[in-house]
PDB file of C-alpha atoms in Angstrom:
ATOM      1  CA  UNK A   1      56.971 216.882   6.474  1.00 76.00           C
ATOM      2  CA  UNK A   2      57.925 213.004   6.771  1.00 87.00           C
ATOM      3  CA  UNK A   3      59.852 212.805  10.196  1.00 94.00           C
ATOM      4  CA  UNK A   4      63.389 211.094  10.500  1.00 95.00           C
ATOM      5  CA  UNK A   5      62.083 209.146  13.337  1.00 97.00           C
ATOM      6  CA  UNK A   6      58.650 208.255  14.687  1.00 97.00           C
ATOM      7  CA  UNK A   7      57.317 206.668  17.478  1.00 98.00           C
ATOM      8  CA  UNK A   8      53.760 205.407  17.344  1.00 97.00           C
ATOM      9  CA  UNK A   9      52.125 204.807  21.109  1.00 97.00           C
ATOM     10  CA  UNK A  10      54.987 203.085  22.012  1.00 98.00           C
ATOM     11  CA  UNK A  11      55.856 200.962  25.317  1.00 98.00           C
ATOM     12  CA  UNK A  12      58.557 198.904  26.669  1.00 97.00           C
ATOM     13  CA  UNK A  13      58.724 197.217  30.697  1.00 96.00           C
ATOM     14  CA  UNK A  14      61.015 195.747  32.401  1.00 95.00           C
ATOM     15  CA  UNK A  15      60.222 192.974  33.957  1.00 91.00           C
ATOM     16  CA  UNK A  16      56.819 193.511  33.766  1.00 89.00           C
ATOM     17  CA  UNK A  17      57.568 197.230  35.065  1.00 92.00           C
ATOM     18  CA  UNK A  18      56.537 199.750  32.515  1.00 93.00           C
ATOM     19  CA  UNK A  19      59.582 202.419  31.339  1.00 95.00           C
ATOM     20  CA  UNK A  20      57.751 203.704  28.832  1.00 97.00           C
ATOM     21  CA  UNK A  21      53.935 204.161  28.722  1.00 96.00           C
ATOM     22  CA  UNK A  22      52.330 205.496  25.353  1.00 97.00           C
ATOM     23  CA  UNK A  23      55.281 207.182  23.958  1.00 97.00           C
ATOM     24  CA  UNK A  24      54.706 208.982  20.690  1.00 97.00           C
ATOM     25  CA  UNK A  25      57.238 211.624  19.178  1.00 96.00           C
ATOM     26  CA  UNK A  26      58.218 212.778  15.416  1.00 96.00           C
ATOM     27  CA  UNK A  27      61.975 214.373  15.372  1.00 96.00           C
ATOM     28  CA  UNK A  28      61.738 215.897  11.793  1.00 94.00           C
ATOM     29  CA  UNK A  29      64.901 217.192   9.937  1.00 92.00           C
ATOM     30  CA  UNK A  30      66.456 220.271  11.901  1.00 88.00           C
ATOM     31  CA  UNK A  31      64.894 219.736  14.884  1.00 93.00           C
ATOM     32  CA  UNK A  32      67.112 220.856  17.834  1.00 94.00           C
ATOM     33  CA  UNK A  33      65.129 218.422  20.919  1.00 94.00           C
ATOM     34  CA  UNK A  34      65.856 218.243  24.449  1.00 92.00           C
ATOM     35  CA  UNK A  35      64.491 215.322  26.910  1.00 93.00           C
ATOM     36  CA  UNK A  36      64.798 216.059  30.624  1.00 89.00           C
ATOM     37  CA  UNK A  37      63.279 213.851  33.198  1.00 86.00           C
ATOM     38  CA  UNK A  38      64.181 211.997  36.642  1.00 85.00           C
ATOM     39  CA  UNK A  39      66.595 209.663  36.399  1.00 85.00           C
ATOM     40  CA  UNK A  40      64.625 205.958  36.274  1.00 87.00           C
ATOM     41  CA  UNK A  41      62.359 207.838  33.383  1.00 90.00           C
ATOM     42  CA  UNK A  42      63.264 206.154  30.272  1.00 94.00           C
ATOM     43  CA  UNK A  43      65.552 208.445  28.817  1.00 94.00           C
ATOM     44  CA  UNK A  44      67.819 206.173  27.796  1.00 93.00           C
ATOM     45  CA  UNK A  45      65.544 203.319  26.877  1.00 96.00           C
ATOM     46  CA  UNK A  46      64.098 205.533  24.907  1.00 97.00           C
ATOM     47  CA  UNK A  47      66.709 206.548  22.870  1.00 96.00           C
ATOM     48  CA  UNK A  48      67.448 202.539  22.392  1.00 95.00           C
ATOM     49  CA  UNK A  49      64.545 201.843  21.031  1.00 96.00           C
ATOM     50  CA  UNK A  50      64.738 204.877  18.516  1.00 96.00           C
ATOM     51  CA  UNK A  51      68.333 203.326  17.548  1.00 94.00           C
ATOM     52  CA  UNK A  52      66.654 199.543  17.345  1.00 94.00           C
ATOM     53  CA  UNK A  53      68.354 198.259  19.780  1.00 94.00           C
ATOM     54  CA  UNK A  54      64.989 197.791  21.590  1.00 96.00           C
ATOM     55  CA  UNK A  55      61.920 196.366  20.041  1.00 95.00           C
ATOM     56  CA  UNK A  56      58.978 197.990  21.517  1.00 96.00           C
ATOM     57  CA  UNK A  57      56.502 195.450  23.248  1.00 95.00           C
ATOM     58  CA  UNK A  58      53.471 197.586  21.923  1.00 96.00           C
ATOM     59  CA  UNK A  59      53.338 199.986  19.019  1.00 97.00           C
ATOM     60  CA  UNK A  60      55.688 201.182  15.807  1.00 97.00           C
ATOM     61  CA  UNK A  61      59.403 202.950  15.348  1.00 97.00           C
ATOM     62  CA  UNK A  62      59.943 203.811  11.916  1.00 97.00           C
ATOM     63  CA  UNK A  63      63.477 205.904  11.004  1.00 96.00           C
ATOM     64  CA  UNK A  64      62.753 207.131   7.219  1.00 93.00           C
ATOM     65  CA  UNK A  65      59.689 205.101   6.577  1.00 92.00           C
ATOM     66  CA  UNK A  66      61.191 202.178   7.254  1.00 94.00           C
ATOM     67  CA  UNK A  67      62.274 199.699  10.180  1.00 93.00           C
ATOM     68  CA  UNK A  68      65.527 201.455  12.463  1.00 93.00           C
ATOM     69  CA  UNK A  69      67.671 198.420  11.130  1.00 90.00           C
ATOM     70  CA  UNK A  70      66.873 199.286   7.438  1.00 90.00           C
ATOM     71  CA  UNK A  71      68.115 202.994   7.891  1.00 92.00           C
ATOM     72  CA  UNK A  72      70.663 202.302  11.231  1.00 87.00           C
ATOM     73  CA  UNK A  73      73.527 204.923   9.419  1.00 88.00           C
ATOM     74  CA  UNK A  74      70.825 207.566   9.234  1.00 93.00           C
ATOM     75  CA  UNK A  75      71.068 208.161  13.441  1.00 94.00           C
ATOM     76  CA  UNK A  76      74.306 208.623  14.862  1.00 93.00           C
ATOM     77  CA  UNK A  77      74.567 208.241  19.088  1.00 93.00           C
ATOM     78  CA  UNK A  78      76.604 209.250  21.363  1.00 91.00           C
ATOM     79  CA  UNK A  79      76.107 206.659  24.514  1.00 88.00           C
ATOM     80  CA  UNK A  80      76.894 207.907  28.064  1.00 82.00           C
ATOM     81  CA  UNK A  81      80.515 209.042  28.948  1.00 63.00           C
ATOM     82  CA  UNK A  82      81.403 206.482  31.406  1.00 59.00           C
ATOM     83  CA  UNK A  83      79.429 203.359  29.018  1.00 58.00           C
ATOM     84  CA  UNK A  84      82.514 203.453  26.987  1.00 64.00           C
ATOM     85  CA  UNK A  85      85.758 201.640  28.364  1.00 68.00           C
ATOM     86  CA  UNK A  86      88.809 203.739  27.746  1.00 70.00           C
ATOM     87  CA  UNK A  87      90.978 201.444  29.072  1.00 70.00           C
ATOM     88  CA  UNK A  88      91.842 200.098  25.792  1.00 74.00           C
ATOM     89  CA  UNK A  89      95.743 201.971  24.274  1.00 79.00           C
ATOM     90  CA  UNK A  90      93.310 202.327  20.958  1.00 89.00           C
ATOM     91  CA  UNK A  91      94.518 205.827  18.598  1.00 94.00           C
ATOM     92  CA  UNK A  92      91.955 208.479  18.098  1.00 95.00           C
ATOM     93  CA  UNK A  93      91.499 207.742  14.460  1.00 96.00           C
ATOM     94  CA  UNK A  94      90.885 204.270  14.888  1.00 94.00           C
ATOM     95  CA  UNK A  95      88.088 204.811  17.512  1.00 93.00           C
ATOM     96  CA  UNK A  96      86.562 207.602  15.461  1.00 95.00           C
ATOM     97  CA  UNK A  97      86.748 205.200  12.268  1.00 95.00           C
ATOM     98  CA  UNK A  98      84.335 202.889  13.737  1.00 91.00           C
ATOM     99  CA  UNK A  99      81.798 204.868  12.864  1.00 92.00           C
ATOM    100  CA  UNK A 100      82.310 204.299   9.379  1.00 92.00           C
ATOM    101  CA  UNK A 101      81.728 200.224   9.600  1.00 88.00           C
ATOM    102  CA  UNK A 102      78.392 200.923   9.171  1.00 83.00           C
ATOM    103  CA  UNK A 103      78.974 201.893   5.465  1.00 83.00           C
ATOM    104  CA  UNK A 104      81.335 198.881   4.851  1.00 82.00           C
ATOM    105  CA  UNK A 105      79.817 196.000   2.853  1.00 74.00           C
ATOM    106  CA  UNK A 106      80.663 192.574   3.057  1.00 69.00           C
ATOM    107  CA  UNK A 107      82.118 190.365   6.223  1.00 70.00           C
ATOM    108  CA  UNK A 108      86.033 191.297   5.459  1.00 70.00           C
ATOM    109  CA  UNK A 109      85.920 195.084   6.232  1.00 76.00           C
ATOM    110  CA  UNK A 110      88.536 197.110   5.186  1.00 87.00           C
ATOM    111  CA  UNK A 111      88.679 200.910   5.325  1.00 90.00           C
ATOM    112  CA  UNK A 112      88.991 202.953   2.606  1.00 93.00           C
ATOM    113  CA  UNK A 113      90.828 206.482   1.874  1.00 95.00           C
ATOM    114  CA  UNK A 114      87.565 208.218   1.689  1.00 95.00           C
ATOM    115  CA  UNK A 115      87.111 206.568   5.268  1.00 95.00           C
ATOM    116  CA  UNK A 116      89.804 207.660   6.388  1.00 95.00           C
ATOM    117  CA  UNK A 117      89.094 211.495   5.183  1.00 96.00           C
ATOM    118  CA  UNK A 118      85.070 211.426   7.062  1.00 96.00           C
ATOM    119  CA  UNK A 119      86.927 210.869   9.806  1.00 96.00           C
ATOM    120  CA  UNK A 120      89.364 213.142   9.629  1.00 97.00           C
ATOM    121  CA  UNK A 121      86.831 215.302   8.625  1.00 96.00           C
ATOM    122  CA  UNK A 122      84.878 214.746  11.847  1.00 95.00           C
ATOM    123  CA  UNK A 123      88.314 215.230  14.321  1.00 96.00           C
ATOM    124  CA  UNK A 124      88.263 218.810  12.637  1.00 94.00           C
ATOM    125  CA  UNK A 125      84.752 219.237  13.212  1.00 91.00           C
ATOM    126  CA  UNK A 126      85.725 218.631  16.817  1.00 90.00           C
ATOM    127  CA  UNK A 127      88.854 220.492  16.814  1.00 90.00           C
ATOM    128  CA  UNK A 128      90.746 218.069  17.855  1.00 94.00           C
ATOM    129  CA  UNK A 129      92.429 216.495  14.280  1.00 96.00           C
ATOM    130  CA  UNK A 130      95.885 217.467  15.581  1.00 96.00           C
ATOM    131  CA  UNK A 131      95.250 214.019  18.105  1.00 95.00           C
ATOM    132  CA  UNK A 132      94.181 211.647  15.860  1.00 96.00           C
ATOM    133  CA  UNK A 133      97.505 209.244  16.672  1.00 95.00           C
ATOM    134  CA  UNK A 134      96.890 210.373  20.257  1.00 94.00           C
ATOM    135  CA  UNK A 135      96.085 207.079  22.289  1.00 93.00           C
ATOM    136  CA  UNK A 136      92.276 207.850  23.953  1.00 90.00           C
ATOM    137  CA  UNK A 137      92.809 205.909  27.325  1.00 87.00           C
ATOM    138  CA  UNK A 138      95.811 209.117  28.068  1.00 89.00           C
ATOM    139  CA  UNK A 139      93.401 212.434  26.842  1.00 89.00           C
ATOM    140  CA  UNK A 140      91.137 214.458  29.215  1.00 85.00           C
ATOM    141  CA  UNK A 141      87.246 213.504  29.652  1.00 81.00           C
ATOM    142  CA  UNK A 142      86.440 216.442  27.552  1.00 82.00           C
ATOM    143  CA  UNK A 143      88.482 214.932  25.150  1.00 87.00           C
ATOM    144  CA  UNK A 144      87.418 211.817  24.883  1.00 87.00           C
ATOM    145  CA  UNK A 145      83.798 212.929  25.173  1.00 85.00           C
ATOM    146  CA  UNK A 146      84.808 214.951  21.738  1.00 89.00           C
ATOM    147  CA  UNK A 147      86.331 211.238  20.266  1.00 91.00           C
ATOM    148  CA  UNK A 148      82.822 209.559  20.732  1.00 90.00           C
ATOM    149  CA  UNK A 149      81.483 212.375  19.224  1.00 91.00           C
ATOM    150  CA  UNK A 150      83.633 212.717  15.957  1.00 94.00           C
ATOM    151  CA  UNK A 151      83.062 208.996  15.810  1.00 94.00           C
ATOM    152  CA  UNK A 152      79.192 209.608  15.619  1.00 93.00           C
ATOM    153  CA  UNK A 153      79.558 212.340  13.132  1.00 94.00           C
ATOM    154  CA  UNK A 154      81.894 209.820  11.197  1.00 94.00           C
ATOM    155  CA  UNK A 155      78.378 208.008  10.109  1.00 93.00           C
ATOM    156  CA  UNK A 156      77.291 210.673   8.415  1.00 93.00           C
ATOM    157  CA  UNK A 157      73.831 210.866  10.024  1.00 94.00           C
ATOM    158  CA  UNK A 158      71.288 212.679   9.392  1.00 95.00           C
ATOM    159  CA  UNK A 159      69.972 213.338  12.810  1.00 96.00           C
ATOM    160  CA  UNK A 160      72.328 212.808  16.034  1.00 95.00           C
ATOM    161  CA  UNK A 161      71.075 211.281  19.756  1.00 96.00           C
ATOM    162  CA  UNK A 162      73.174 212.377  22.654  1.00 94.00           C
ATOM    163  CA  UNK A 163      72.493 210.917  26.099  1.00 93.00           C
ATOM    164  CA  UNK A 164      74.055 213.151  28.645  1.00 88.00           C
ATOM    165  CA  UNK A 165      76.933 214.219  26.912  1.00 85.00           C
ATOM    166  CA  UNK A 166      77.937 216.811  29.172  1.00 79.00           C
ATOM    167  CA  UNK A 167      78.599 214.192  32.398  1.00 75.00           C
ATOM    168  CA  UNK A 168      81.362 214.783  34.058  1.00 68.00           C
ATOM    169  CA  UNK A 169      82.909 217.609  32.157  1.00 71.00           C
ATOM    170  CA  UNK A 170      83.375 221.275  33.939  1.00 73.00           C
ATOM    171  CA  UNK A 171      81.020 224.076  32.616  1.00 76.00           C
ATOM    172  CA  UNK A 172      83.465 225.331  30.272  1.00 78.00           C
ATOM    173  CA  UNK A 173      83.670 222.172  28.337  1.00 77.00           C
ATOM    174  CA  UNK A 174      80.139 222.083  28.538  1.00 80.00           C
ATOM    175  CA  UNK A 175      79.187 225.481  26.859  1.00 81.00           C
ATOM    176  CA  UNK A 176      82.116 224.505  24.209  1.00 82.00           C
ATOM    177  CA  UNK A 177      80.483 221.124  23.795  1.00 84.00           C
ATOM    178  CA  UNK A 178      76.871 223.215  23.028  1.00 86.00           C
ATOM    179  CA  UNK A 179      78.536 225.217  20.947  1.00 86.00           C
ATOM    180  CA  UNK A 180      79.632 222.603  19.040  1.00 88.00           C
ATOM    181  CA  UNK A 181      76.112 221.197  18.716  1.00 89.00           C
ATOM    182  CA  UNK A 182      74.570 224.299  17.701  1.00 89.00           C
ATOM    183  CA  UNK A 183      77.126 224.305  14.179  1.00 89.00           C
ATOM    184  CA  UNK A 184      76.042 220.650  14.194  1.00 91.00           C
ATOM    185  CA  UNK A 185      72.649 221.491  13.944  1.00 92.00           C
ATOM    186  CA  UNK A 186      72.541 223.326  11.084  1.00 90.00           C
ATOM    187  CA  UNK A 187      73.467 220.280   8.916  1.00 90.00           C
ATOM    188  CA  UNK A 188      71.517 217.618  11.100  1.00 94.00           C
ATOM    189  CA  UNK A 189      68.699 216.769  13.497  1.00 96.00           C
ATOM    190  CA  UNK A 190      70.186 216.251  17.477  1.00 96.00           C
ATOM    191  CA  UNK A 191      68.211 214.575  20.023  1.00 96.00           C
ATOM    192  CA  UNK A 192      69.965 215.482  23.558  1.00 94.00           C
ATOM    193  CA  UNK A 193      68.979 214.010  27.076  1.00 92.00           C
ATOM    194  CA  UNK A 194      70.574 215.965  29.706  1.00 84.00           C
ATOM    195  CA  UNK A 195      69.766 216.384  33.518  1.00 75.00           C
ATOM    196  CA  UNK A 196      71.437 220.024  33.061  1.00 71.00           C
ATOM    197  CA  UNK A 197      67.789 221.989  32.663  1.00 74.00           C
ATOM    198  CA  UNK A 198      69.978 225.158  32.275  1.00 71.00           C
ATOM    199  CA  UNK A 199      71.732 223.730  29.068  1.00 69.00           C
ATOM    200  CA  UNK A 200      69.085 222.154  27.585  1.00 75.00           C
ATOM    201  CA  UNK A 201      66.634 225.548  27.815  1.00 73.00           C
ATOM    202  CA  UNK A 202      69.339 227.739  26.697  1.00 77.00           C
ATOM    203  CA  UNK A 203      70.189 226.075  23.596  1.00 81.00           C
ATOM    204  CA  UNK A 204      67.132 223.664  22.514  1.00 88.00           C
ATOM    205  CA  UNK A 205      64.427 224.374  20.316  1.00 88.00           C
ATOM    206  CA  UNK A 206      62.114 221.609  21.798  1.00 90.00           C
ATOM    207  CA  UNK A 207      61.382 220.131  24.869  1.00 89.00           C
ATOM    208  CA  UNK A 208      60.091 216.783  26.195  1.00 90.00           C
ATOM    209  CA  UNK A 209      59.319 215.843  29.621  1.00 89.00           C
ATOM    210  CA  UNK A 210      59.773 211.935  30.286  1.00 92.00           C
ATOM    211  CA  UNK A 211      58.609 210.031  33.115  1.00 91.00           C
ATOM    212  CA  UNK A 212      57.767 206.711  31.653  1.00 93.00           C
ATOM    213  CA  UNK A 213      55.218 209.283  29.593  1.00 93.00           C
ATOM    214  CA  UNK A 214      56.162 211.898  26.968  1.00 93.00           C
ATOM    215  CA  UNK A 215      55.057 215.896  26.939  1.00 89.00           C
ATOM    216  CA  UNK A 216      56.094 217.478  23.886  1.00 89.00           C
ATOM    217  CA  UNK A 217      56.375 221.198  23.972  1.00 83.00           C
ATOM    218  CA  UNK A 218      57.154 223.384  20.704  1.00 77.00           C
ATOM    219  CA  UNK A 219      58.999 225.683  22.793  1.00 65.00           C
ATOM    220  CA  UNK A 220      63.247 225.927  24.285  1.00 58.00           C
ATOM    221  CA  UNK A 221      61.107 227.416  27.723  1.00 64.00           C
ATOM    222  CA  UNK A 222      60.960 225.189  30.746  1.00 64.00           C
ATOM    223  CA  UNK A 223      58.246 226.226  32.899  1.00 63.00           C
ATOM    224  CA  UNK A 224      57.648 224.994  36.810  1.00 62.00           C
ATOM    225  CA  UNK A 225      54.349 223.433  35.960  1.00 65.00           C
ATOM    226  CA  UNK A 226      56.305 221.229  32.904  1.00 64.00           C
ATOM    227  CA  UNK A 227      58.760 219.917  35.264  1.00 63.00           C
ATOM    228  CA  UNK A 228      56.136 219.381  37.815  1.00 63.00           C
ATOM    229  CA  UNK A 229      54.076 217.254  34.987  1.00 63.00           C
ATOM    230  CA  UNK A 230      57.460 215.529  34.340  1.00 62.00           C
ATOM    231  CA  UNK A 231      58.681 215.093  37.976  1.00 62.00           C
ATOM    232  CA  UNK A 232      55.665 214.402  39.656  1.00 59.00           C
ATOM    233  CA  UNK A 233      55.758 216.376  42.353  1.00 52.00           C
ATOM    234  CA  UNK A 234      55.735 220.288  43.203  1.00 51.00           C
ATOM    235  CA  UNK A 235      58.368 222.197  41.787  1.00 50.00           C
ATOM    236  CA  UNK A 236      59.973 225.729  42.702  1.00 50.00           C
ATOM    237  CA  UNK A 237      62.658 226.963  40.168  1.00 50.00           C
ATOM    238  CA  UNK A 238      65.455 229.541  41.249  1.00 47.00           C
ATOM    239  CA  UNK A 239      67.836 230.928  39.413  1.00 48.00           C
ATOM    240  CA  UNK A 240      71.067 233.395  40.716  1.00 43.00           C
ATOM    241  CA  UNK A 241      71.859 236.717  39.100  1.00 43.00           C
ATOM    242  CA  UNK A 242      69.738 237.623  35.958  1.00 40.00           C
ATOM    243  CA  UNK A 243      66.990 235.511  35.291  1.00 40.00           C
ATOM    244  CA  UNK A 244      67.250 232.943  31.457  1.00 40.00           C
ATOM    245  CA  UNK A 245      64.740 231.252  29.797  1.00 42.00           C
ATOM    246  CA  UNK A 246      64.394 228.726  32.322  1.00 41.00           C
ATOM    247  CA  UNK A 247      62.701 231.120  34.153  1.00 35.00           C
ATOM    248  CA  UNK A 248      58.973 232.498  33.310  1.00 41.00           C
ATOM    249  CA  UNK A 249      58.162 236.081  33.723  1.00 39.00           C
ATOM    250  CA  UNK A 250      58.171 237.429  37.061  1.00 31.00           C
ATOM    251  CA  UNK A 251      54.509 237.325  38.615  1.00 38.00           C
ATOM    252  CA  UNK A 252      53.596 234.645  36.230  1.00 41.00           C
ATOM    253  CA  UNK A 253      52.268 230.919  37.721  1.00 41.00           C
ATOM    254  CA  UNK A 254      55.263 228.798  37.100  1.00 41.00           C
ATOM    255  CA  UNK A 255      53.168 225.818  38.229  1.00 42.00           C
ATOM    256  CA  UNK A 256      52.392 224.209  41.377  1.00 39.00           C
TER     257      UNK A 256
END
C-alpha cells in the first residue's frame, strides 16, 4: 500500500538541540495511530512537520507522493485546545467554515452553498449543528474542542492529526470525544498524541513511542518495557479495579 504520509529518517533541532532524531513512520489509509511520549519529545513538532509547517533539516515528508504543500487539504489537524484564542464573538459556522478555504481558488474567497452544507455536515457529525449561530467564545471547552474539530472535518481529509484533544475536558467528554473518533475512523486515517496512556491503548490500533526517536508498534497494547524505551527511565504501571489493555498479563515482564 502507498501511505498517506511518510517520513523518511527525518530530523529537526532547535537551536542546535535535536527534537527529532531519525524519525521514520508510514500512516497508511485506516490507520487508527497513537503517539505517547514525555512532554519535550517532539510530539508536536512532529505533527508540524507532517502538516509542512516544518521543513525537516535532514531527510523526506511526502503526503500522497508528493510535497505536504501539494496535498495540504488531504490532512486535517486539530491544534491544542488552549493554541486557539476564543476570545474572538466569532459564530460556530463561521469558525468551522474555515476549514473549507483550503478548497477556495483564487485571492477573493467567497464561500459557496456547497461550503456551507460540508460544514454543516461536519456540526452534525459532531452533534452539535443545533449551535452553529452560537458565538464560540460563550460554549463549554468540550464544546469548543468539538468546533475545532468539525472545522477539521470541514476539509474533507483523508487522514486527521489530533494533538491532545482531550486537554482539559472531564472523562466523560473524553470517552464521547473517542467515540466520536472511532465513527471517524472508519472513513479516514487519525493520528492522535495524547498524554492519557489509558485512552490511547483502549481505543488505538497503533502505537508510537517518541522521545526525540520513534518506536513503532503494530499493536493498541502498551507494555512497561515500551514506555520505559520511550521515557527513559524504569517504569511500573498500575491500574485500579479490573485490569485493560494497558496492562500485560499478570506474571508477565512488563519491562524494567
Amino acid at each position: 500500500m502507498t501511505p498517506i504520509i511518510s517520513l523518511d529518517h527525518v530530523w529537526y533541532s532547535y537551536d542546535g538541540s535535536p527534537v527529532l532524531e531519525d524519525v521514520t513512520l508510514d500512516v497508511f489509509d485506516h490507520d487508527f495511530l497513537g503517539i505517547i511520549g514525555p512532554n519535550g519529545g517532539g510530539k508536536t513538532t512532529l505533527l508540524k512537520v507532517m502538516l509542512g509547517l516544518l521543513a525537516p533539516q535532514k531527510g523526506r515528508v511526502t503526503v500522497r507522493g508528493g510535497s505536504p504543500a501539494e496535498h495540504r487539504t488531504a490532512i486535517g489537524y486539530v491544534p491544542q485546545y488552549r493554541t486557539f484564542d476564543f476570545g474572538y464573538p466569532v459564530r460556530v459556522l463561521d469558525v468551522v467554515l474555515m476549514g473549507r478555504l483550503g478548497h477556495i481558488p483564487g485571492p477573493f474567497r467567497k464561500y459557496s452553498q456547497k461550503d456551507r452544507n460540508i460544514a454543516m455536515e461536519a456540526l452534525e457529525a459532531m452533534g452539535i449543528a443545533d449551535l452553529a449561530g452560537r458565538q464560540v467564545d460563550l460554549m463549554s471547552g468540550g464544546q469548543q474542542q468539538k468546533v475545532i474539530l468539525a472545522r477539521a472535518l470541514a476539509t474533507e481529509p483523508e487522514v486527521l492529526l489530533l494533538d491532545e484533544p482531550t486537554n482539559h475536558v472531564d472523562v466523560r467528554t473524553e470517552e464521547h470525544f473517542f467515540g466520536i473518533l472511532k465513527d471517524l475512523h472508519k472513513r479516514m486515517a487519525i493520528v492522535v498524541v495524547s498524554h492519557d496512556i489509558g485512552a490511547i491503548s483502549t481505543h488505538v490500533d497503533r502505537i508510537a513511542c517518541l522521545n526525540r526517536r520513534l518506536y513503532v508498534h503494530d499493536s493498541g497494547e502498551i507494555t512497561g518495557s515500551m514506555l520505559a524505551e520511550a521515557y527513559q527511565c524504569p517504569i511500573e504501571l498500575i491500574a485500579h479495579g479490573v485490569p485493560h489493555r494497558v496492562l500485560a498479563e499478570h506474571g508477565e515482564d512488563t519491562g524494567p
